[in-house]
Structures are given as structure tokens and as C-alpha cells.
Amino acid sequence: MTRTPTARDPERATLDKAAGENFPVAPFFLPRAWRLDLMAVYGFARLVDDIGDGDLAPGGADARLLGVSPDEAEDRMVLLDAFEADLRRVFDGTPRHPLLRRLQPTVHRRSLTPEPFLGLIAANRQDQLVTRYETYDDLLAYCELSANPVGRLVLAVTGTSTPERVRRSDAVCTALQIVEHLQDVREDLGRDRIYLPAADMKRFHVQESDLAAPTAGASLRALVAYEAERARGLLNEGAPLVGSVHGRLKLLLAGFVAGGRAAVHAIAAAEYDVLPGPPKPGRTRLLREVGVTLRGEG
């Protein structure tokens, strides 16, 4: 029986969101086994973010699957606790949620550990409690939970994890998270979250009210340019990761680095005014950056 992506099918509805991501989750050129395992990891990461952002499909199906009562189905912390309990069943039992049942063979096949998955849950718990970051170091600590585990999982799934590759991967993933924050300043403000460090806002004379304007003023543009340059530096730091691997994985990782570089270029092309909408790179620019990254010229 063919299933359709409806609110009654939370597994399919969550996985279908892969098509809208900034970067291909499991592109066609990867081996089928890698694609299946990366999609399983994506399903976990997407669902935990949807719980943390309050973006679950209507109807409460995910809450029911996790054993959360209807009167607590809107409580994100309760849902995250139930999700963590179900994650632990991936490693020592039978999980309830179909996305975690899909993840279980991947975990065993690739000998994955709980730590990166727990980091992503911790990041979403933090989002419920922390809505402002005082310093850049505070933001980096958040990215250690919210972004870096994804790159570590990609390396683990593909059997290419080494300490040096993890270090380079962390730099790339943190950069991608910072770029996403810059693109989504207005959207994040709508959730009462600000990922621009308060110390930097003060340095550039940017007030929170400036983030709600229709367009960015000179001070905010200068701040966004400053943070974009930080992201560019992290991408450059992480770029040697691409040259350390071979074959189709090299192309996948080049796509991640190039996607970040193209997004930084799009922000610059918008003259650092991110408030009218997220600046997005065009396909031509992205392909150009892929070529530069593969040649190691960046």
C-alpha cells in the first residue's frame, strides 16, 4: 500500500522536508547504502528540530507515537524528554517512533554512538531556555551542539572519521550554522530568538528593534558583514577536509563547503541586508564554488 505524506503519516511528512533543505541531504550520486543511512540520520535531525521549533505536523501524531499525553502534546520540553527516551531505545531496545525505528539499523550497521544524537536534542532544549547569546564564544558553544554533530555523523556513516577530519568538519558545520542564522535574522526574531552575539550588537550599535525593521540600516549591515566574514574564515579553515577524502564523498563535502561560500556571497551581494528575506545563492554561483572547492583554490 502506497503511503501519502499527510499529517497522519509523520514519518513521511518529516522526510519530505529534505527536498527543501539548503544542501542536498542524500544526493543521487552517493552509494545507495550511504543514502539510506544519511536519510535515516536526517529524519532524526529534522524531527528533533521540528519539536524544538514547534513545527510538528498538526494532529499530535508525533506526540502519541512518543507516548506523550494529549494535554502535554504542546509542551516542547516534555516532547524532547520523550524523544530522548525513545532515542535510548534505539541503542538498547525497540523505539516507538517510526523515524527512530528507521534509524536503528543505521546505528548498528555504522556503529554510531549516542553522543551526536544527544547533542542535537540538547541544542533544542537550549533553544527553549536561551534566546540570546552574549558572546561569540557562547554562540560557538551552541553550534557545538546544534550543528557539529551532523558533520560528525556524516563522517561516521561514511567510515571516514578521524580526529583531524572531525576538527575540519566542526569548522564547516559551525560556519553553515552561522550563515543560516544570518539568513534567518527576521524569522528567528519572530520566534524571539537572536543569534547575533549581544557583545557584537553593542560594538556595532545595533539594537534589537533594528532587527524588526523592513530593511537593515548601516549599523546592522556592518554587523552582518562582520559575522559573515567570520563564517567565511571558518569555511576556509574547514575546506581541507574536502581534499582529505576521495570519490563521491569528496563531491558531497565540497557541496557543503561550496554551499556555505555561495550563501556568504549571496549575503554580500544583497549588501548585507538580510531583513527583506534570506539571501539565497543561484545555481551558477553554487556550481562555481563547488569547482573552486574541489580544486582546493578557496
CSV table of C-alpha atoms in Angstrom, one decimal:
chain,number,residue,atom,x,y,z
A,1,MET,CA,0.0,0.0,0.0
A,2,THR,CA,1.4,3.4,-1.0
A,3,ARG,CA,1.5,6.0,1.7
A,4,THR,CA,1.0,9.6,1.0
A,5,PRO,CA,2.6,12.5,3.0
A,6,THR,CA,-0.2,13.6,5.3
A,7,ALA,CA,-0.4,14.7,8.9
A,8,ARG,CA,-1.4,11.1,9.7
A,9,ASP,CA,2.0,9.9,8.4
A,10,PRO,CA,4.5,11.9,10.4
A,11,GLU,CA,7.5,9.8,9.2
A,12,ARG,CA,6.8,10.6,5.5
A,13,ALA,CA,5.9,14.2,6.3
A,14,THR,CA,9.2,14.7,8.1
A,15,LEU,CA,11.4,13.0,5.4
A,16,ASP,CA,9.7,15.0,2.6
A,17,LYS,CA,11.2,18.2,4.1
A,18,ALA,CA,14.6,17.1,2.8
A,19,ALA,CA,13.7,18.5,-0.6
A,20,GLY,CA,13.6,22.0,0.9
A,21,GLU,CA,16.9,22.0,2.6
A,22,ASN,CA,19.7,24.4,1.7
A,23,PHE,CA,22.0,21.4,0.9
A,24,PRO,CA,21.2,18.0,-0.6
A,25,VAL,CA,20.7,15.6,2.3
A,26,ALA,CA,21.5,12.4,0.4
A,27,PRO,CA,22.3,13.3,-3.3
A,28,PHE,CA,21.8,10.7,-6.0
A,29,PHE,CA,25.5,10.2,-6.7
A,30,LEU,CA,26.2,8.6,-3.4
A,31,PRO,CA,26.1,4.8,-2.9
A,32,ARG,CA,22.6,3.6,-2.1
A,33,ALA,CA,23.6,2.3,1.3
A,34,TRP,CA,25.0,5.8,2.3
A,35,ARG,CA,21.9,7.5,1.0
A,36,LEU,CA,19.6,5.3,3.1
A,37,ASP,CA,21.7,5.8,6.2
A,38,LEU,CA,22.0,9.6,5.7
A,39,MET,CA,18.3,9.9,5.2
A,40,ALA,CA,17.8,8.0,8.5
A,41,VAL,CA,20.1,10.5,10.3
A,42,TYR,CA,18.3,13.4,8.6
A,43,GLY,CA,14.9,12.1,9.8
A,44,PHE,CA,16.2,12.2,13.4
A,45,ALA,CA,17.7,15.7,13.0
A,46,ARG,CA,14.7,17.1,11.2
A,47,LEU,CA,12.2,15.7,13.8
A,48,VAL,CA,14.2,17.0,16.8
A,49,ASP,CA,14.4,20.5,15.2
A,50,ASP,CA,10.6,20.4,14.5
A,51,ILE,CA,9.9,19.5,18.1
A,52,GLY,CA,12.2,22.3,19.3
A,53,ASP,CA,10.7,24.9,16.9
A,54,GLY,CA,7.1,23.8,17.4
A,55,ASP,CA,6.8,22.8,13.8
A,56,LEU,CA,5.4,19.3,14.1
A,57,ALA,CA,2.6,18.2,11.8
A,58,PRO,CA,-0.9,19.1,13.2
A,59,GLY,CA,-2.9,16.4,14.8
A,60,GLY,CA,-0.5,15.3,17.6
A,61,ALA,CA,0.6,12.1,15.8
A,62,ASP,CA,4.3,12.5,16.9
A,63,ALA,CA,3.3,13.1,20.5
A,64,ARG,CA,1.2,10.0,20.5
A,65,LEU,CA,3.9,7.9,19.0
A,66,LEU,CA,6.3,9.1,21.7
A,67,GLY,CA,3.8,8.3,24.4
A,68,VAL,CA,3.0,11.9,25.4
A,69,SER,CA,-0.5,12.6,26.6
A,70,PRO,CA,-2.7,15.0,24.6
A,71,ASP,CA,-2.7,17.6,27.4
A,72,GLU,CA,1.2,17.7,27.2
A,73,ALA,CA,1.4,17.5,23.4
A,74,GLU,CA,2.3,21.2,23.0
A,75,ASP,CA,5.0,21.1,25.8
A,76,ARG,CA,8.3,21.1,23.9
A,77,MET,CA,10.4,20.1,26.9
A,78,VAL,CA,8.1,17.1,27.6
A,79,LEU,CA,8.3,16.1,23.9
A,80,LEU,CA,12.1,16.4,23.9
A,81,ASP,CA,12.4,14.3,27.1
A,82,ALA,CA,10.2,11.6,25.5
A,83,PHE,CA,12.2,11.8,22.3
A,84,GLU,CA,15.4,11.3,24.2
A,85,ALA,CA,13.9,8.3,26.0
A,86,ASP,CA,12.9,6.9,22.6
A,87,LEU,CA,16.4,7.6,21.2
A,88,ARG,CA,17.9,5.5,24.0
A,89,ARG,CA,15.7,2.6,22.9
A,90,VAL,CA,17.5,2.7,19.6
A,91,PHE,CA,20.6,1.5,21.4
A,92,ASP,CA,19.0,-0.9,23.8
A,93,GLY,CA,15.5,-1.8,22.8
A,94,THR,CA,12.7,-1.1,20.3
A,95,PRO,CA,11.9,2.6,19.7
A,96,ARG,CA,8.3,3.7,19.3
A,97,HIS,CA,8.6,6.4,16.7
A,98,PRO,CA,9.0,5.1,13.1
A,99,LEU,CA,11.8,7.6,12.3
A,100,LEU,CA,13.8,6.1,15.2
A,101,ARG,CA,13.0,2.6,14.1
A,102,ARG,CA,14.3,3.6,10.7
A,103,LEU,CA,17.5,4.9,12.4
A,104,GLN,CA,18.1,1.8,14.4
A,105,PRO,CA,19.6,-0.4,11.6
A,106,THR,CA,21.9,2.6,10.6
A,107,VAL,CA,23.1,2.9,14.2
A,108,HIS,CA,24.0,-0.7,14.4
A,109,ARG,CA,25.4,-1.0,10.9
A,110,ARG,CA,27.7,2.1,11.3
A,111,SER,CA,28.5,1.6,15.0
A,112,LEU,CA,27.1,5.1,15.8
A,113,THR,CA,27.3,6.3,19.4
A,114,PRO,CA,24.5,8.2,21.2
A,115,GLU,CA,26.6,11.4,21.7
A,116,PRO,CA,25.9,13.3,18.5
A,117,PHE,CA,22.2,12.5,18.7
A,118,LEU,CA,22.1,13.6,22.3
A,119,GLY,CA,23.9,16.8,21.3
A,120,LEU,CA,21.2,17.7,18.8
A,121,ILE,CA,18.5,17.1,21.5
A,122,ALA,CA,20.5,19.3,24.0
A,123,ALA,CA,20.6,22.1,21.4
A,124,ASN,CA,16.9,22.1,21.1
A,125,ARG,CA,16.4,22.1,24.8
A,126,GLN,CA,18.7,25.1,25.0
A,127,ASP,CA,16.5,26.8,22.4
A,128,GLN,CA,13.7,26.6,24.9
A,129,LEU,CA,15.7,28.2,27.6
A,130,VAL,CA,18.2,30.5,25.9
A,131,THR,CA,17.1,33.1,23.4
A,132,ARG,CA,20.1,35.4,23.4
A,133,TYR,CA,23.8,34.8,23.3
A,134,GLU,CA,26.1,37.3,25.0
A,135,THR,CA,29.4,36.5,23.2
A,136,TYR,CA,30.7,34.8,20.1
A,137,ASP,CA,32.2,32.1,22.2
A,138,ASP,CA,28.7,31.4,23.7
A,139,LEU,CA,27.4,31.1,20.1
A,140,LEU,CA,30.2,28.7,19.2
A,141,ALA,CA,29.3,26.5,22.2
A,142,TYR,CA,25.7,26.4,21.0
A,143,CYS,CA,26.9,25.4,17.5
A,144,GLU,CA,28.9,22.6,19.1
A,145,LEU,CA,25.5,21.1,20.0
A,146,SER,CA,23.3,22.3,17.2
A,147,ALA,CA,25.5,21.9,14.1
A,148,ASN,CA,28.7,20.0,14.6
A,149,PRO,CA,27.1,16.6,15.4
A,150,VAL,CA,25.7,16.5,11.9
A,151,GLY,CA,29.1,16.6,10.2
A,152,ARG,CA,30.4,14.0,12.7
A,153,LEU,CA,27.5,11.7,11.8
A,154,VAL,CA,28.3,12.1,8.1
A,155,LEU,CA,31.9,11.1,8.7
A,156,ALA,CA,30.8,8.2,10.9
A,157,VAL,CA,28.2,6.9,8.4
A,158,THR,CA,30.8,7.0,5.6
A,159,GLY,CA,33.5,5.4,7.7
A,160,THR,CA,35.9,8.3,7.3
A,161,SER,CA,36.1,9.8,10.8
A,162,THR,CA,39.5,10.8,12.2
A,163,PRO,CA,40.3,13.5,14.8
A,164,GLU,CA,41.6,15.9,12.1
A,165,ARG,CA,38.6,15.4,9.9
A,166,VAL,CA,36.3,15.9,12.8
A,167,ARG,CA,38.1,19.2,13.6
A,168,ARG,CA,37.7,20.4,10.0
A,169,SER,CA,34.1,19.2,9.8
A,170,ASP,CA,33.3,21.1,13.0
A,171,ALA,CA,34.6,24.3,11.4
A,172,VAL,CA,32.4,23.8,8.3
A,173,CYS,CA,29.3,22.9,10.3
A,174,THR,CA,29.7,25.9,12.6
A,175,ALA,CA,30.1,28.2,9.6
A,176,LEU,CA,27.0,26.8,8.0
A,177,GLN,CA,25.0,27.4,11.2
A,178,ILE,CA,26.2,31.0,11.5
A,179,VAL,CA,25.3,31.6,7.8
A,180,GLU,CA,21.9,30.2,8.4
A,181,HIS,CA,21.4,32.5,11.4
A,182,LEU,CA,22.4,35.5,9.3
A,183,GLN,CA,19.9,34.5,6.6
A,184,ASP,CA,17.2,34.0,9.1
A,185,VAL,CA,17.5,37.0,11.4
A,186,ARG,CA,13.9,38.1,10.8
A,187,GLU,CA,12.5,34.5,11.1
A,188,ASP,CA,14.4,33.9,14.3
A,189,LEU,CA,13.3,37.2,15.8
A,190,GLY,CA,9.7,36.0,15.2
A,191,ARG,CA,10.5,33.1,17.5
A,192,ASP,CA,12.0,35.5,20.0
A,193,ARG,CA,15.5,34.2,19.3
A,194,ILE,CA,18.6,36.3,18.4
A,195,TYR,CA,21.8,34.5,17.4
A,196,LEU,CA,23.8,37.7,16.8
A,197,PRO,CA,26.0,37.9,19.8
A,198,ALA,CA,24.9,40.7,22.1
A,199,ALA,CA,28.5,41.9,22.6
A,200,ASP,CA,28.9,42.3,18.8
A,201,MET,CA,25.5,44.1,18.6
A,202,LYS,CA,26.7,46.6,21.2
A,203,ARG,CA,30.0,47.1,19.4
A,204,PHE,CA,28.2,47.9,16.1
A,205,HIS,CA,25.5,50.0,17.9
A,206,VAL,CA,22.7,47.6,16.8
A,207,GLN,CA,19.5,47.5,18.9
A,208,GLU,CA,17.1,44.6,19.0
A,209,SER,CA,14.5,46.9,17.5
A,210,ASP,CA,16.7,47.3,14.4
A,211,LEU,CA,16.2,43.6,13.6
A,212,ALA,CA,12.4,44.2,13.1
A,213,ALA,CA,12.8,47.0,10.5
A,214,PRO,CA,11.8,46.4,6.9
A,215,THR,CA,15.4,46.8,5.7
A,216,ALA,CA,18.7,46.9,7.5
A,217,GLY,CA,20.4,50.1,8.4
A,218,ALA,CA,24.1,50.8,8.1
A,219,SER,CA,25.0,49.5,11.6
A,220,LEU,CA,23.2,46.2,11.1
A,221,ARG,CA,24.7,45.7,7.7
A,222,ALA,CA,28.2,46.3,9.2
A,223,LEU,CA,27.4,43.7,11.9
A,224,VAL,CA,26.2,41.1,9.4
A,225,ALA,CA,29.3,41.7,7.2
A,226,TYR,CA,31.4,41.1,10.3
A,227,GLU,CA,29.7,37.8,11.2
A,228,ALA,CA,29.7,36.7,7.5
A,229,GLU,CA,33.5,37.2,7.4
A,230,ARG,CA,33.8,35.0,10.5
A,231,ALA,CA,31.8,32.3,8.7
A,232,ARG,CA,34.0,32.7,5.6
A,233,GLY,CA,37.1,32.2,7.8
A,234,LEU,CA,35.6,29.0,9.3
A,235,LEU,CA,34.8,27.6,5.9
A,236,ASN,CA,38.3,28.2,4.8
A,237,GLU,CA,39.6,26.5,7.9
A,238,GLY,CA,37.4,23.5,7.2
A,239,ALA,CA,37.9,23.3,3.4
A,240,PRO,CA,41.0,21.0,3.6
A,241,LEU,CA,38.5,18.3,4.8
A,242,VAL,CA,37.4,18.0,1.1
A,243,GLY,CA,40.9,17.2,-0.1
A,244,SER,CA,41.4,14.6,2.7
A,245,VAL,CA,38.8,12.2,1.2
A,246,HIS,CA,38.2,10.7,-2.2
A,247,GLY,CA,35.5,9.7,-4.6
A,248,ARG,CA,31.8,10.6,-4.2
A,249,LEU,CA,32.3,11.7,-0.6
A,250,LYS,CA,34.7,14.3,-1.8
A,251,LEU,CA,31.9,15.8,-4.0
A,252,LEU,CA,29.4,15.7,-1.1
A,253,LEU,CA,31.7,17.5,1.2
A,254,ALA,CA,32.7,20.0,-1.5
A,255,GLY,CA,29.0,20.7,-1.8
A,256,PHE,CA,28.7,21.6,1.8
A,257,VAL,CA,31.7,23.9,1.8
A,258,ALA,CA,30.6,25.5,-1.5
A,259,GLY,CA,27.1,25.9,-0.3
A,260,GLY,CA,28.3,27.9,2.6
A,261,ARG,CA,30.6,30.0,0.5
A,262,ALA,CA,27.9,30.7,-2.1
A,263,ALA,CA,25.5,31.7,0.7
A,264,VAL,CA,28.1,34.2,2.1
A,265,HIS,CA,28.4,35.6,-1.4
A,266,ALA,CA,24.7,36.0,-1.7
A,267,ILE,CA,24.6,37.9,1.6
A,268,ALA,CA,27.3,40.2,0.4
A,269,ALA,CA,25.5,40.6,-3.0
A,270,ALA,CA,22.5,41.8,-1.0
A,271,GLU,CA,24.7,44.4,0.6
A,272,TYR,CA,24.3,42.6,3.9
A,273,ASP,CA,20.6,43.5,4.1
A,274,VAL,CA,19.1,40.2,5.3
A,275,LEU,CA,15.8,41.6,6.6
A,276,PRO,CA,13.7,41.6,3.4
A,277,GLY,CA,14.3,37.9,3.1
A,278,PRO,CA,17.0,35.2,3.3
A,279,PRO,CA,19.6,36.0,0.5
A,280,LYS,CA,20.0,32.7,-1.4
A,281,PRO,CA,22.7,31.8,-3.9
A,282,GLY,CA,21.9,31.0,-7.5
A,283,ARG,CA,22.8,27.6,-9.1
A,284,THR,CA,25.5,29.1,-11.2
A,285,ARG,CA,27.3,30.6,-8.2
A,286,LEU,CA,26.9,27.3,-6.3
A,287,LEU,CA,28.5,25.3,-9.1
A,288,ARG,CA,31.3,27.8,-9.4
A,289,GLU,CA,32.1,27.4,-5.8
A,290,VAL,CA,31.9,23.6,-6.0
A,291,GLY,CA,34.6,23.8,-8.7
A,292,VAL,CA,36.8,26.1,-6.7
A,293,THR,CA,36.5,24.0,-3.6
A,294,LEU,CA,37.3,20.7,-5.5
A,295,ARG,CA,40.4,22.3,-6.9
A,296,GLY,CA,41.4,23.5,-3.5
A,297,GLU,CA,41.7,27.1,-4.6
A,298,GLY,CA,39.4,28.5,-1.9
